[in-house]
CSV table of C-alpha atoms and ligand atoms in Angstrom, one decimal:
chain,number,residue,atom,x,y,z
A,234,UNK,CA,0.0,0.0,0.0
A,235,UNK,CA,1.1,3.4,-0.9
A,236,UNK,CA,2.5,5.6,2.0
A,237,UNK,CA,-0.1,8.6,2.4
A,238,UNK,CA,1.8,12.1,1.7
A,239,UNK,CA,1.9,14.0,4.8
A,240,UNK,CA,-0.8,16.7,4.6
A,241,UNK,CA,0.5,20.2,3.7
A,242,UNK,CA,-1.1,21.3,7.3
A,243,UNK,CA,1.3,18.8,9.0
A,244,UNK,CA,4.4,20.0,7.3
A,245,UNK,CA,3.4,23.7,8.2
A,246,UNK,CA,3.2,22.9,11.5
A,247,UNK,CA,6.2,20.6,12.1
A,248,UNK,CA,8.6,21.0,8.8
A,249,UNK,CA,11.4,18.3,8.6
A,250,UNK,CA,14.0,21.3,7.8
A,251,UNK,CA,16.6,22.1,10.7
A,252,UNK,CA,18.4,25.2,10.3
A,253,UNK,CA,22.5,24.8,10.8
A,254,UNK,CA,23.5,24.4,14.5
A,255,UNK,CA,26.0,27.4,15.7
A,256,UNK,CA,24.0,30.4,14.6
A,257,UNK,CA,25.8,33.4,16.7
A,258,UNK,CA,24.6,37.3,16.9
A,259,UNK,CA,25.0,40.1,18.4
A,260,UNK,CA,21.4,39.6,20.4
A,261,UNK,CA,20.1,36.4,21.8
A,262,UNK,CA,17.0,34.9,19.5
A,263,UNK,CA,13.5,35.0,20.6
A,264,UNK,CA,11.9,32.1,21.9
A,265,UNK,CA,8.6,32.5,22.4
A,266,UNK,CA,6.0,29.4,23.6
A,267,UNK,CA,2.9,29.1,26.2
A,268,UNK,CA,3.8,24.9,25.2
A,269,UNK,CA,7.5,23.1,26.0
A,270,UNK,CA,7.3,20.2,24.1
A,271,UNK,CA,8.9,17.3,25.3
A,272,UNK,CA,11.2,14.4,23.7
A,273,UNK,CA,9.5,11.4,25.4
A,274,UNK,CA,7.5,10.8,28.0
A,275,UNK,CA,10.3,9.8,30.3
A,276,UNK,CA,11.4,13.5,29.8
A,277,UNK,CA,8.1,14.6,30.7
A,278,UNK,CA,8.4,12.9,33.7
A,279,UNK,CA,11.3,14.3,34.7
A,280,UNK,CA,10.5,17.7,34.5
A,281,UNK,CA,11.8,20.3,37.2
A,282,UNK,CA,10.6,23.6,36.9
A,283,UNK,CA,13.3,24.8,40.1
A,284,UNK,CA,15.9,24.3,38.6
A,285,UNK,CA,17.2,26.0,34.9
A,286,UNK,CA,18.0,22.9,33.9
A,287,UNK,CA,15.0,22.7,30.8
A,288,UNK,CA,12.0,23.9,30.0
A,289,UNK,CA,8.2,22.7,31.2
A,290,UNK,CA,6.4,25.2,30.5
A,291,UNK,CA,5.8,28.9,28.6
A,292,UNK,CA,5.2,30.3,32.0
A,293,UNK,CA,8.5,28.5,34.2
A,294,UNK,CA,10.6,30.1,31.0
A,295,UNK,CA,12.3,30.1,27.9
A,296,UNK,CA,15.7,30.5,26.6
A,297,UNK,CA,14.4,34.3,26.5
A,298,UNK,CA,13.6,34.9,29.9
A,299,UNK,CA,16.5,32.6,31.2
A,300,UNK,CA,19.1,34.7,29.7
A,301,UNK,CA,17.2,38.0,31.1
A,302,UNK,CA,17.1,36.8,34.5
A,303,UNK,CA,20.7,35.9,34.4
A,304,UNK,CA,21.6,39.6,33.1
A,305,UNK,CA,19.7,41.4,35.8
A,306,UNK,CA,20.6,38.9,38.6
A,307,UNK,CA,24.6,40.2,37.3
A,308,UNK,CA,23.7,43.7,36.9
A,309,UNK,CA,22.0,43.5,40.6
A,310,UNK,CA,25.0,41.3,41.8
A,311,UNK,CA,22.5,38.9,42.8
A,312,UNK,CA,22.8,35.1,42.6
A,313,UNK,CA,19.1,34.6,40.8
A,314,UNK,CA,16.1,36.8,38.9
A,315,UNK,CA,13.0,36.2,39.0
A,316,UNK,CA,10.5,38.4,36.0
A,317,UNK,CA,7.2,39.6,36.3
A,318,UNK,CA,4.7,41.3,34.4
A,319,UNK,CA,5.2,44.6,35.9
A,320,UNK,CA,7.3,46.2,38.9
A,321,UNK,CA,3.6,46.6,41.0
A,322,UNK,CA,3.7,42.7,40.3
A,323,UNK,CA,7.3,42.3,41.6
A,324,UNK,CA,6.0,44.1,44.8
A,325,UNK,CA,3.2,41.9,45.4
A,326,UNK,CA,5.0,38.7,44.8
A,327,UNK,CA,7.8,39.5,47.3
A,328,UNK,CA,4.4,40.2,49.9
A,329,UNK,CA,2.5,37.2,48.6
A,330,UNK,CA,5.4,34.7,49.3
A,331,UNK,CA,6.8,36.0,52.3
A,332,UNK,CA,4.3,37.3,54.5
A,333,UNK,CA,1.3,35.0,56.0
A,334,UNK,CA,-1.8,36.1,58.5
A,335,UNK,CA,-0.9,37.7,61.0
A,336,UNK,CA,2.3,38.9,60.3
A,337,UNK,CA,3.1,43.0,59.7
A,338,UNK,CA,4.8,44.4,56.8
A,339,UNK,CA,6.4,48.3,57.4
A,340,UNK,CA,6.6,50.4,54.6
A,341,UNK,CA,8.4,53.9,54.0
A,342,UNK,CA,5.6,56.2,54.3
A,343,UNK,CA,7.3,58.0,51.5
A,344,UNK,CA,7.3,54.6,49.2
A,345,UNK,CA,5.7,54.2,46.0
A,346,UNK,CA,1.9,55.1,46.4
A,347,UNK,CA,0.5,51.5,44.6
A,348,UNK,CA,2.1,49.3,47.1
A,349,UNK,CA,1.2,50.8,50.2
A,350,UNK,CA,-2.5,50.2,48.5
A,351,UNK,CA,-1.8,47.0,48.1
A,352,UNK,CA,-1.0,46.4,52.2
A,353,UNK,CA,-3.9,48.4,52.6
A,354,UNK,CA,-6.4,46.7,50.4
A,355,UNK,CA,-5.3,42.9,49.8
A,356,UNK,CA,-2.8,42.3,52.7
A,357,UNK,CA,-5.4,43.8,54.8
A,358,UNK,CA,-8.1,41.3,54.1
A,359,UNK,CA,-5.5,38.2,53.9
A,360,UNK,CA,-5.3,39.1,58.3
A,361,UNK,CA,-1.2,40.9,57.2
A,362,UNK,CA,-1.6,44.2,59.2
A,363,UNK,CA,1.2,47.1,58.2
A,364,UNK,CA,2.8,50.1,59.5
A,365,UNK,CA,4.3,53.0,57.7
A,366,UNK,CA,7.5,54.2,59.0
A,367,UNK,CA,9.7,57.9,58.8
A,368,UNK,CA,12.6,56.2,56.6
A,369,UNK,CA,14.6,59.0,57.6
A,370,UNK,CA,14.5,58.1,61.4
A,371,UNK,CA,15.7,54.6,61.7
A,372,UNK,CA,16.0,54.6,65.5
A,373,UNK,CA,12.7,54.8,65.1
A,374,UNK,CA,12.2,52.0,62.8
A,375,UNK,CA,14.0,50.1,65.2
A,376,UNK,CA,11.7,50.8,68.0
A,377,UNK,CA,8.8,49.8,66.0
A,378,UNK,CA,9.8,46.2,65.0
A,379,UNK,CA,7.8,43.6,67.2
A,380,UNK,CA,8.2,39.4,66.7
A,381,UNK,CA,5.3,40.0,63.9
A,382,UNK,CA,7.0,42.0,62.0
A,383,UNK,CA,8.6,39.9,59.6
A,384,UNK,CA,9.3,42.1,56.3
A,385,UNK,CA,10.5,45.5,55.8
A,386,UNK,CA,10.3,47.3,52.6
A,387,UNK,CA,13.2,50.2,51.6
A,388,UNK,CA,13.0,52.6,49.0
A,389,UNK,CA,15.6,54.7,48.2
A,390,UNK,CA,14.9,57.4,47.9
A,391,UNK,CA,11.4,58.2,48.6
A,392,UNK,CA,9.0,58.2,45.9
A,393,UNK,CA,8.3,61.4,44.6
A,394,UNK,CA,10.0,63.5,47.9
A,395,UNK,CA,13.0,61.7,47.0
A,396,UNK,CA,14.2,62.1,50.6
A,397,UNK,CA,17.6,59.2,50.8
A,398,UNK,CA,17.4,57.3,53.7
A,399,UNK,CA,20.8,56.1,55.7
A,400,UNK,CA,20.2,52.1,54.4
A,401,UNK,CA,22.8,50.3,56.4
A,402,UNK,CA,21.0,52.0,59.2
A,403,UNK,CA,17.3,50.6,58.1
A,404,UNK,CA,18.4,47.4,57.5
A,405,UNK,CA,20.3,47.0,60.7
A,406,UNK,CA,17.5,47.8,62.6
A,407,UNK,CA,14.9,45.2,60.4
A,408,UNK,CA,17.7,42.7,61.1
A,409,UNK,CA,17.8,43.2,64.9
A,410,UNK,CA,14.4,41.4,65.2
A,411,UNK,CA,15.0,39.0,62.3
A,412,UNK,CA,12.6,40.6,59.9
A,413,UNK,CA,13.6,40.2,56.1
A,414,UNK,CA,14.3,43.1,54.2
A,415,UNK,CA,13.1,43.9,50.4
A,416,UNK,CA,14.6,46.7,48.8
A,417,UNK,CA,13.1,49.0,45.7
A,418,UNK,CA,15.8,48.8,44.0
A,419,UNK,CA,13.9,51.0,40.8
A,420,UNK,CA,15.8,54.1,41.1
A,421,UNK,CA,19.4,52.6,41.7
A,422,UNK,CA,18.6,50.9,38.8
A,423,UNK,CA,21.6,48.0,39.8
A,424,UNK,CA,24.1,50.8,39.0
A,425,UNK,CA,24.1,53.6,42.0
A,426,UNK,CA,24.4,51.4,44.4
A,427,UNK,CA,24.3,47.9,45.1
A,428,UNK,CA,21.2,46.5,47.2
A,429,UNK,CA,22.8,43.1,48.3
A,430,UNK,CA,26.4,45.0,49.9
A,431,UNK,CA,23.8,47.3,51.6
A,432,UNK,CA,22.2,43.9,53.2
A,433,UNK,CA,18.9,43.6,51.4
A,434,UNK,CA,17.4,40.2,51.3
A,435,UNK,CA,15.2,40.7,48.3
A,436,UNK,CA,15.8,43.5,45.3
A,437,UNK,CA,12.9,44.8,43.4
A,438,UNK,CA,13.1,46.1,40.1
A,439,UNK,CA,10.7,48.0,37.6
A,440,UNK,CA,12.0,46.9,34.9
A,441,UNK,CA,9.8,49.3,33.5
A,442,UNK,CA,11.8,52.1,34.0
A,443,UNK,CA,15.4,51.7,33.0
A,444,UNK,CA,16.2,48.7,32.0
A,445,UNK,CA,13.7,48.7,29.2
A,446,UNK,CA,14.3,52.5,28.9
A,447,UNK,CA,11.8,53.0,26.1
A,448,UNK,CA,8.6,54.2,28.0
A,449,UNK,CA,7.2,51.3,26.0
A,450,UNK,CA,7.3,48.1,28.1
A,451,UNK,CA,6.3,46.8,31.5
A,452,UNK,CA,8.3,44.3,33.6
A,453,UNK,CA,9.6,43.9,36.8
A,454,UNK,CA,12.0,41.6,38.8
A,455,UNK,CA,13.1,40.0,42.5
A,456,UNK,CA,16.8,39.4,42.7
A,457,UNK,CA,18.0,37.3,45.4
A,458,UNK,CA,21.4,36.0,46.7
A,459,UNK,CA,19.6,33.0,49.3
A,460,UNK,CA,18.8,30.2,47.3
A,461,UNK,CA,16.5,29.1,50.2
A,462,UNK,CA,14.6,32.7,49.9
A,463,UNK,CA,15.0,32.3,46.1
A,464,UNK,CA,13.2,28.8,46.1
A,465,UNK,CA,10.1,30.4,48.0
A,466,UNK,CA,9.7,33.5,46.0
A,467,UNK,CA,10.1,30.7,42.7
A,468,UNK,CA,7.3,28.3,44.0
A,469,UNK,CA,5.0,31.7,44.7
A,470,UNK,CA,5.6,33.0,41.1
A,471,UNK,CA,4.6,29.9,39.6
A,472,UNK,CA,1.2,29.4,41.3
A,473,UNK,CA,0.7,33.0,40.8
A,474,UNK,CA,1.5,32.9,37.2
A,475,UNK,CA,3.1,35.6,36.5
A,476,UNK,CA,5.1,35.4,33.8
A,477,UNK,CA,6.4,37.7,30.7
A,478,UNK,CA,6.4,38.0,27.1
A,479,UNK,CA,9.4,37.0,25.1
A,480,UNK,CA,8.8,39.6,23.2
A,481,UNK,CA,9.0,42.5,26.3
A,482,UNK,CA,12.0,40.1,27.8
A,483,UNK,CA,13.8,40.6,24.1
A,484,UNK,CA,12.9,44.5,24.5
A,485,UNK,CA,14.7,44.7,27.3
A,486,UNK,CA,17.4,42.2,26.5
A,487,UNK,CA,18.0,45.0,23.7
A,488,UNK,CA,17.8,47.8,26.3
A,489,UNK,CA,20.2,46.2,28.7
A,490,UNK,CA,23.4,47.1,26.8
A,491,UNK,CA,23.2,50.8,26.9
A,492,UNK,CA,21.3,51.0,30.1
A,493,UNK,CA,25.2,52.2,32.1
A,494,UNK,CA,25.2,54.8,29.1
A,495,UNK,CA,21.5,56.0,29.4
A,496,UNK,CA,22.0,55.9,33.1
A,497,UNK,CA,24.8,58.2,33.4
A,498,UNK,CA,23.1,60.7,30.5
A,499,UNK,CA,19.9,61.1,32.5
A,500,UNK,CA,21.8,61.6,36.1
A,501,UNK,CA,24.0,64.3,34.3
A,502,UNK,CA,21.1,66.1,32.8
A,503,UNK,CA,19.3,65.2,35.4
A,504,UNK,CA,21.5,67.3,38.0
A,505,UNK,CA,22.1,69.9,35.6
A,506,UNK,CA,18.4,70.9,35.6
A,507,UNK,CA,18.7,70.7,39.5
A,508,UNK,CA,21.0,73.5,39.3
A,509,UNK,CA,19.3,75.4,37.1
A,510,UNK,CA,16.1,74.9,39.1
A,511,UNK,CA,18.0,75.6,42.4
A,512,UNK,CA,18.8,79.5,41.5
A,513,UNK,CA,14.8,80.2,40.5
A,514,UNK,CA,13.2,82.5,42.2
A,515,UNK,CA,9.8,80.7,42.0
A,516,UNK,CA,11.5,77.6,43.8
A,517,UNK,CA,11.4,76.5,47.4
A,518,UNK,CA,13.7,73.4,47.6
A,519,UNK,CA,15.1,71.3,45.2
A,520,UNK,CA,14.4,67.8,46.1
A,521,UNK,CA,17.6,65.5,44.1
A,522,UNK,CA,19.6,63.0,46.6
A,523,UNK,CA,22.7,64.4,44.7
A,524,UNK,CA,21.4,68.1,45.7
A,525,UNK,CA,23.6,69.3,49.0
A,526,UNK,CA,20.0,70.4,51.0
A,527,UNK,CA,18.7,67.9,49.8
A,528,UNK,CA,16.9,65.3,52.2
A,529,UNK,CA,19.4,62.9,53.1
A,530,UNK,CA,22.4,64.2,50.7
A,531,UNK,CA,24.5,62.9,53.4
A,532,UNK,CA,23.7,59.4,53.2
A,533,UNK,CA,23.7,59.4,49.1
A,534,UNK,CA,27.5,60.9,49.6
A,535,UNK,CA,28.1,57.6,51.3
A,536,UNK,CA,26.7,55.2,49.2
A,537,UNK,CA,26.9,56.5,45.5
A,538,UNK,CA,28.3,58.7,43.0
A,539,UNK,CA,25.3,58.3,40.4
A,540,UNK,CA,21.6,58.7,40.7
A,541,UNK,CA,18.5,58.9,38.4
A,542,UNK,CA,17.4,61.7,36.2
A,543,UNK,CA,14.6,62.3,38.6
A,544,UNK,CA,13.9,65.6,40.6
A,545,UNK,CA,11.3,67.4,42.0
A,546,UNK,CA,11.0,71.1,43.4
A,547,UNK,CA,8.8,72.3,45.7
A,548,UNK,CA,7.1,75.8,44.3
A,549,UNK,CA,7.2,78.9,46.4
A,550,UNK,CA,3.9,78.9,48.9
A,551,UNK,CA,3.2,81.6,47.2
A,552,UNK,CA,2.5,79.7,44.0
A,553,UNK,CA,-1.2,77.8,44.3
A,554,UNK,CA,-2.3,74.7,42.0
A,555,UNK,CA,-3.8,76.9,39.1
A,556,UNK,CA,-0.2,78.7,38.6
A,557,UNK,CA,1.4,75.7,38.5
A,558,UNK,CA,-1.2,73.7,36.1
A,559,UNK,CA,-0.2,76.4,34.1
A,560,UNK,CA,3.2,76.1,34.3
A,561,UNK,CA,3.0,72.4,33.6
A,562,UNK,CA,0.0,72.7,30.8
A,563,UNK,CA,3.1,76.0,29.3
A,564,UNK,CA,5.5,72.7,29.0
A,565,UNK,CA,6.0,71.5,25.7
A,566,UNK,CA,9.1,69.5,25.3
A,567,UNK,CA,8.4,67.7,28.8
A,568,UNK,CA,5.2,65.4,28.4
A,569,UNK,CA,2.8,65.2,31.3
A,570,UNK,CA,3.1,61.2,32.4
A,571,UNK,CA,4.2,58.7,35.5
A,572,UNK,CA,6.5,56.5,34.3
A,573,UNK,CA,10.2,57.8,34.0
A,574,UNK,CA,13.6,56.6,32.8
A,575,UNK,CA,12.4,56.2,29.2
A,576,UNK,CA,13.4,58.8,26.3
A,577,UNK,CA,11.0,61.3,26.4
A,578,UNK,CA,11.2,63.6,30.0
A,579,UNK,CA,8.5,63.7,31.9
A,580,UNK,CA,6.3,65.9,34.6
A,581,UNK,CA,4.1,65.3,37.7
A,582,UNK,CA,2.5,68.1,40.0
A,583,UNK,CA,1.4,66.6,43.1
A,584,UNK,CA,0.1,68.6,46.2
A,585,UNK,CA,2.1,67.8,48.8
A,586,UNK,CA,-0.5,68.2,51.4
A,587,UNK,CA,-2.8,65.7,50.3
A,588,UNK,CA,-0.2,62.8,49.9
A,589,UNK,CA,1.7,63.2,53.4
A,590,UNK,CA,0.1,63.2,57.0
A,591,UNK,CA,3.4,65.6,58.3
A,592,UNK,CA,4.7,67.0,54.9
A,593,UNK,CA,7.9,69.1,55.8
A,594,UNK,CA,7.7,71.5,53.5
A,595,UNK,CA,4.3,73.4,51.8
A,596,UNK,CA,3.9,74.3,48.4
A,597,UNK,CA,2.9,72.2,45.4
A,598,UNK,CA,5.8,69.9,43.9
A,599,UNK,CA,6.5,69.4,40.7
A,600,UNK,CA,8.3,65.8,39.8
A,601,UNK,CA,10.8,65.8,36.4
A,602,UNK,CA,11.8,62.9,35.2
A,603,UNK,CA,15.1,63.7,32.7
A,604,UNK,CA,15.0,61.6,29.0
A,605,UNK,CA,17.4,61.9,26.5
A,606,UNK,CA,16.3,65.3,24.7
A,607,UNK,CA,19.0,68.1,24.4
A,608,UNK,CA,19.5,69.8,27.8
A,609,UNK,CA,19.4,73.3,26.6
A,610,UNK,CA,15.9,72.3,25.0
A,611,UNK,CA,14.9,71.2,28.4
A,612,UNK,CA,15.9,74.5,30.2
A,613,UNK,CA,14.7,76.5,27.2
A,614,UNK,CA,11.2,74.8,27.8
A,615,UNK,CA,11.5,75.2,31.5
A,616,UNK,CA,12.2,78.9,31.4
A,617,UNK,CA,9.2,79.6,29.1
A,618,UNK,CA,6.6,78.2,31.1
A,619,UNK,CA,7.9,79.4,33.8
A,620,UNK,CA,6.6,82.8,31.9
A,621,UNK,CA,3.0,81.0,32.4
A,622,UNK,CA,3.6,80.4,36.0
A,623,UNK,CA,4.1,83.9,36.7
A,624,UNK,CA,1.4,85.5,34.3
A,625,UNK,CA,-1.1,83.3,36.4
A,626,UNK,CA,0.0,85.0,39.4
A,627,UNK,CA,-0.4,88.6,37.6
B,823,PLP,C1,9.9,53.1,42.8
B,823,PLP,C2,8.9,52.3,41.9
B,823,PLP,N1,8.7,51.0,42.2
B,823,PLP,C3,7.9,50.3,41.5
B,823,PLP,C4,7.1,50.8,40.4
B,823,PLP,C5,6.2,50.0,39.7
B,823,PLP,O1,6.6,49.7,38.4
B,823,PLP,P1,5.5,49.3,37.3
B,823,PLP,O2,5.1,50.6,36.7
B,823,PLP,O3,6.3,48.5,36.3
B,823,PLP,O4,4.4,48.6,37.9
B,823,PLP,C6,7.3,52.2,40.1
B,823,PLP,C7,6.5,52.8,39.0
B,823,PLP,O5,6.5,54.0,38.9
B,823,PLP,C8,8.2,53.0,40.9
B,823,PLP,O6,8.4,54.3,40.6
């Protein structure tokens, strides 16, 4: 009898073609795949999603998200990366996996808004109670840590007041009572400072911001050096499922080797707007961890020589939220928009009175976050709204 012809479908599907072996470039490929097939059954069977040692399954990862993990575990110094669909997502999975009823969670009351929601909201109604915490007073972290207490969160510096708190300090005191400590590691970006040498058990990154540097892709990440701690975030992830794209994992993978470059670019023009902001008239205080005045200047000096192209000021008192709308609305090379670090800069107004029970300072703020436009477009731009600030005021 006459062999059938495979059917055209068949052939589409699974052609008998195998390119060369040894294929090399300058970027990893793409391997994208919600299915890992398997040789044999036997290989089935002896599937073990802990370990890299194969694939199981689109979600436990691909060539693709194996190699990113490995380059942001090295650009962390951490032993092993774990990638989620966003840096909120990172967040919660470092909650999720290490926190049960009844324990506490403390937060910097200065940390990034959609996590402290998150305590309040889920963590709430799973029986984990929190505390917010001064960051800048860690005697009085210290003083706060009872036997529940078993994670601290650090963000440096504060989100949006930008305040840099004295880290070895923090973690010494989460230590003292054998709390774990997870760092927001977003603005170091891996490169200002590095989260493990500091003491932080767990390093979350938004991807989103930096490493991807293109405004155009969300990811995040939880670095570890604890195989132990590593295993439990793993297992977490994986019932969780939440994985990523290897499409956004090759978007970054692309990112990753000017991300040093970009880095240093924004923190120059970054500080250079400072300064140009810190001899206005219209301005109160400049608010950049590199900024001598700044909150916590002190404890940057210590740690780090670069920082993020992200600053806010604080607007005279005299200066309500219709002159500044104006102001910001008068911007036109700057872009009204949250997330930073990609190529287009960025502003925020935020009144400071409505986000902080004890704000230091009065006056509305104004967040920039520096992209890669010329600098003198950026002051140029800066100067002439400043032109609507004031004709408000008239
Ligand atoms: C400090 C910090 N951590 C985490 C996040 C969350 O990142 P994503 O936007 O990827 O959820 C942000 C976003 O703005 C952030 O600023």
């Amino acid at each position: 009898m006459k062999k059938p012809k495979r059917g055209i479908s068949t052939d589409l599907i699974r052609h008998p073609y195998q390119p060369p072996a040894g294929f090399d470039a300058a970027l990893p490929g793409v391997h994208k795949a919600s299915t890992v097939l398997f040789a044999n059954v036997a290989a089935m069977r002896a599937r073990d999603w802990k370990q890299k040692i194969g694939y199981t399954y689109g979600l436990h990862g691909t060539p693709t998200t194996f190699m990113l993990e490995e380059r942001i575990a090295t650009l962390e110094g951490g032993l092993q990366s774990l990638l989620l669909p966003s840096g909120l997502a990172a967040i919660a999975l470092v909650d999720t996996a290490l926190l049960k009823s009844g324990d506490e969670v403390l937060i910097p009351s200065n940390a990034y808004n959609p996590g402290k929601e998150l305590a309040r909201n889920e963590l709430a109604r799973w029986g984990i109670t929190h505390r917010f915490y001064d960051p800048m007073d860690a005697q009085a972290l210290a003083e706060m840590l009872t036997p529940a207490t078993r994670l601290v969160w650090i963000e440096p510096p504060g989100s949006i007041t930008m305040e840099f708190p004295d880290l070895p300090r923090l973690v010494a005191a989460a230590r003292s009572k054998g709390a774990l400590v997870a760092l927001d590691n977003t603005w170091g970006a891996g490169l200002a400072f590095n989260a493990f040498e500091v003491g932080a058990d767990a390093s979350v990154h938004a991807l989103t911001k930096y490493p991807s540097g293109g405004g155009d892709v969300l990811m995040g990440s939880v670095t570890t050096r604890n195989p132990a701690l590593h295993l439990k975030l793993n297992a977490a992830h994986m019932r969780m499922g939440w994985g990523v794209g290897a499409n956004d994992a090759e978007s970054v993978l692309r990112a990753l080797p000017s991300l040093p470059l970009r880095y240093a670019a924004q923190d120059q023009a970054g500080r250079t707007l400072a300064q140009w902001w810190a001899q206005r008239p219209e301005v109160a205080q400049v608010l950049h961890p590199a900024w001598p005045g700044s909150p916590g200047h002190a404890h940057w000096k210590q740690l780090c020589t670069q920082a993020a192209g992200l600053f806010s000021i604080v607007f005279d008192a005299r200066y309500g939220r219709a002159q500044v709308d104006a102001f910001v609305d008068a911007l036109k090379v700057f872009k009204i928009g949250f997330s930073w670090a990609g190529p287009v800069s960025l502003v925020v107004s935020y009144d400071l009175k409505a986000m902080r029970a004890t704000p230091a300072w009065q006056g509305i703020l104004v967040r920039f976050s520096i992209g890669l436009e010329a600098v003198d477009d950026l002051i140029a731009d800066s100067e002439q709204a400043l032109a609507a600030l004031n004709r408000a005021v008239a």
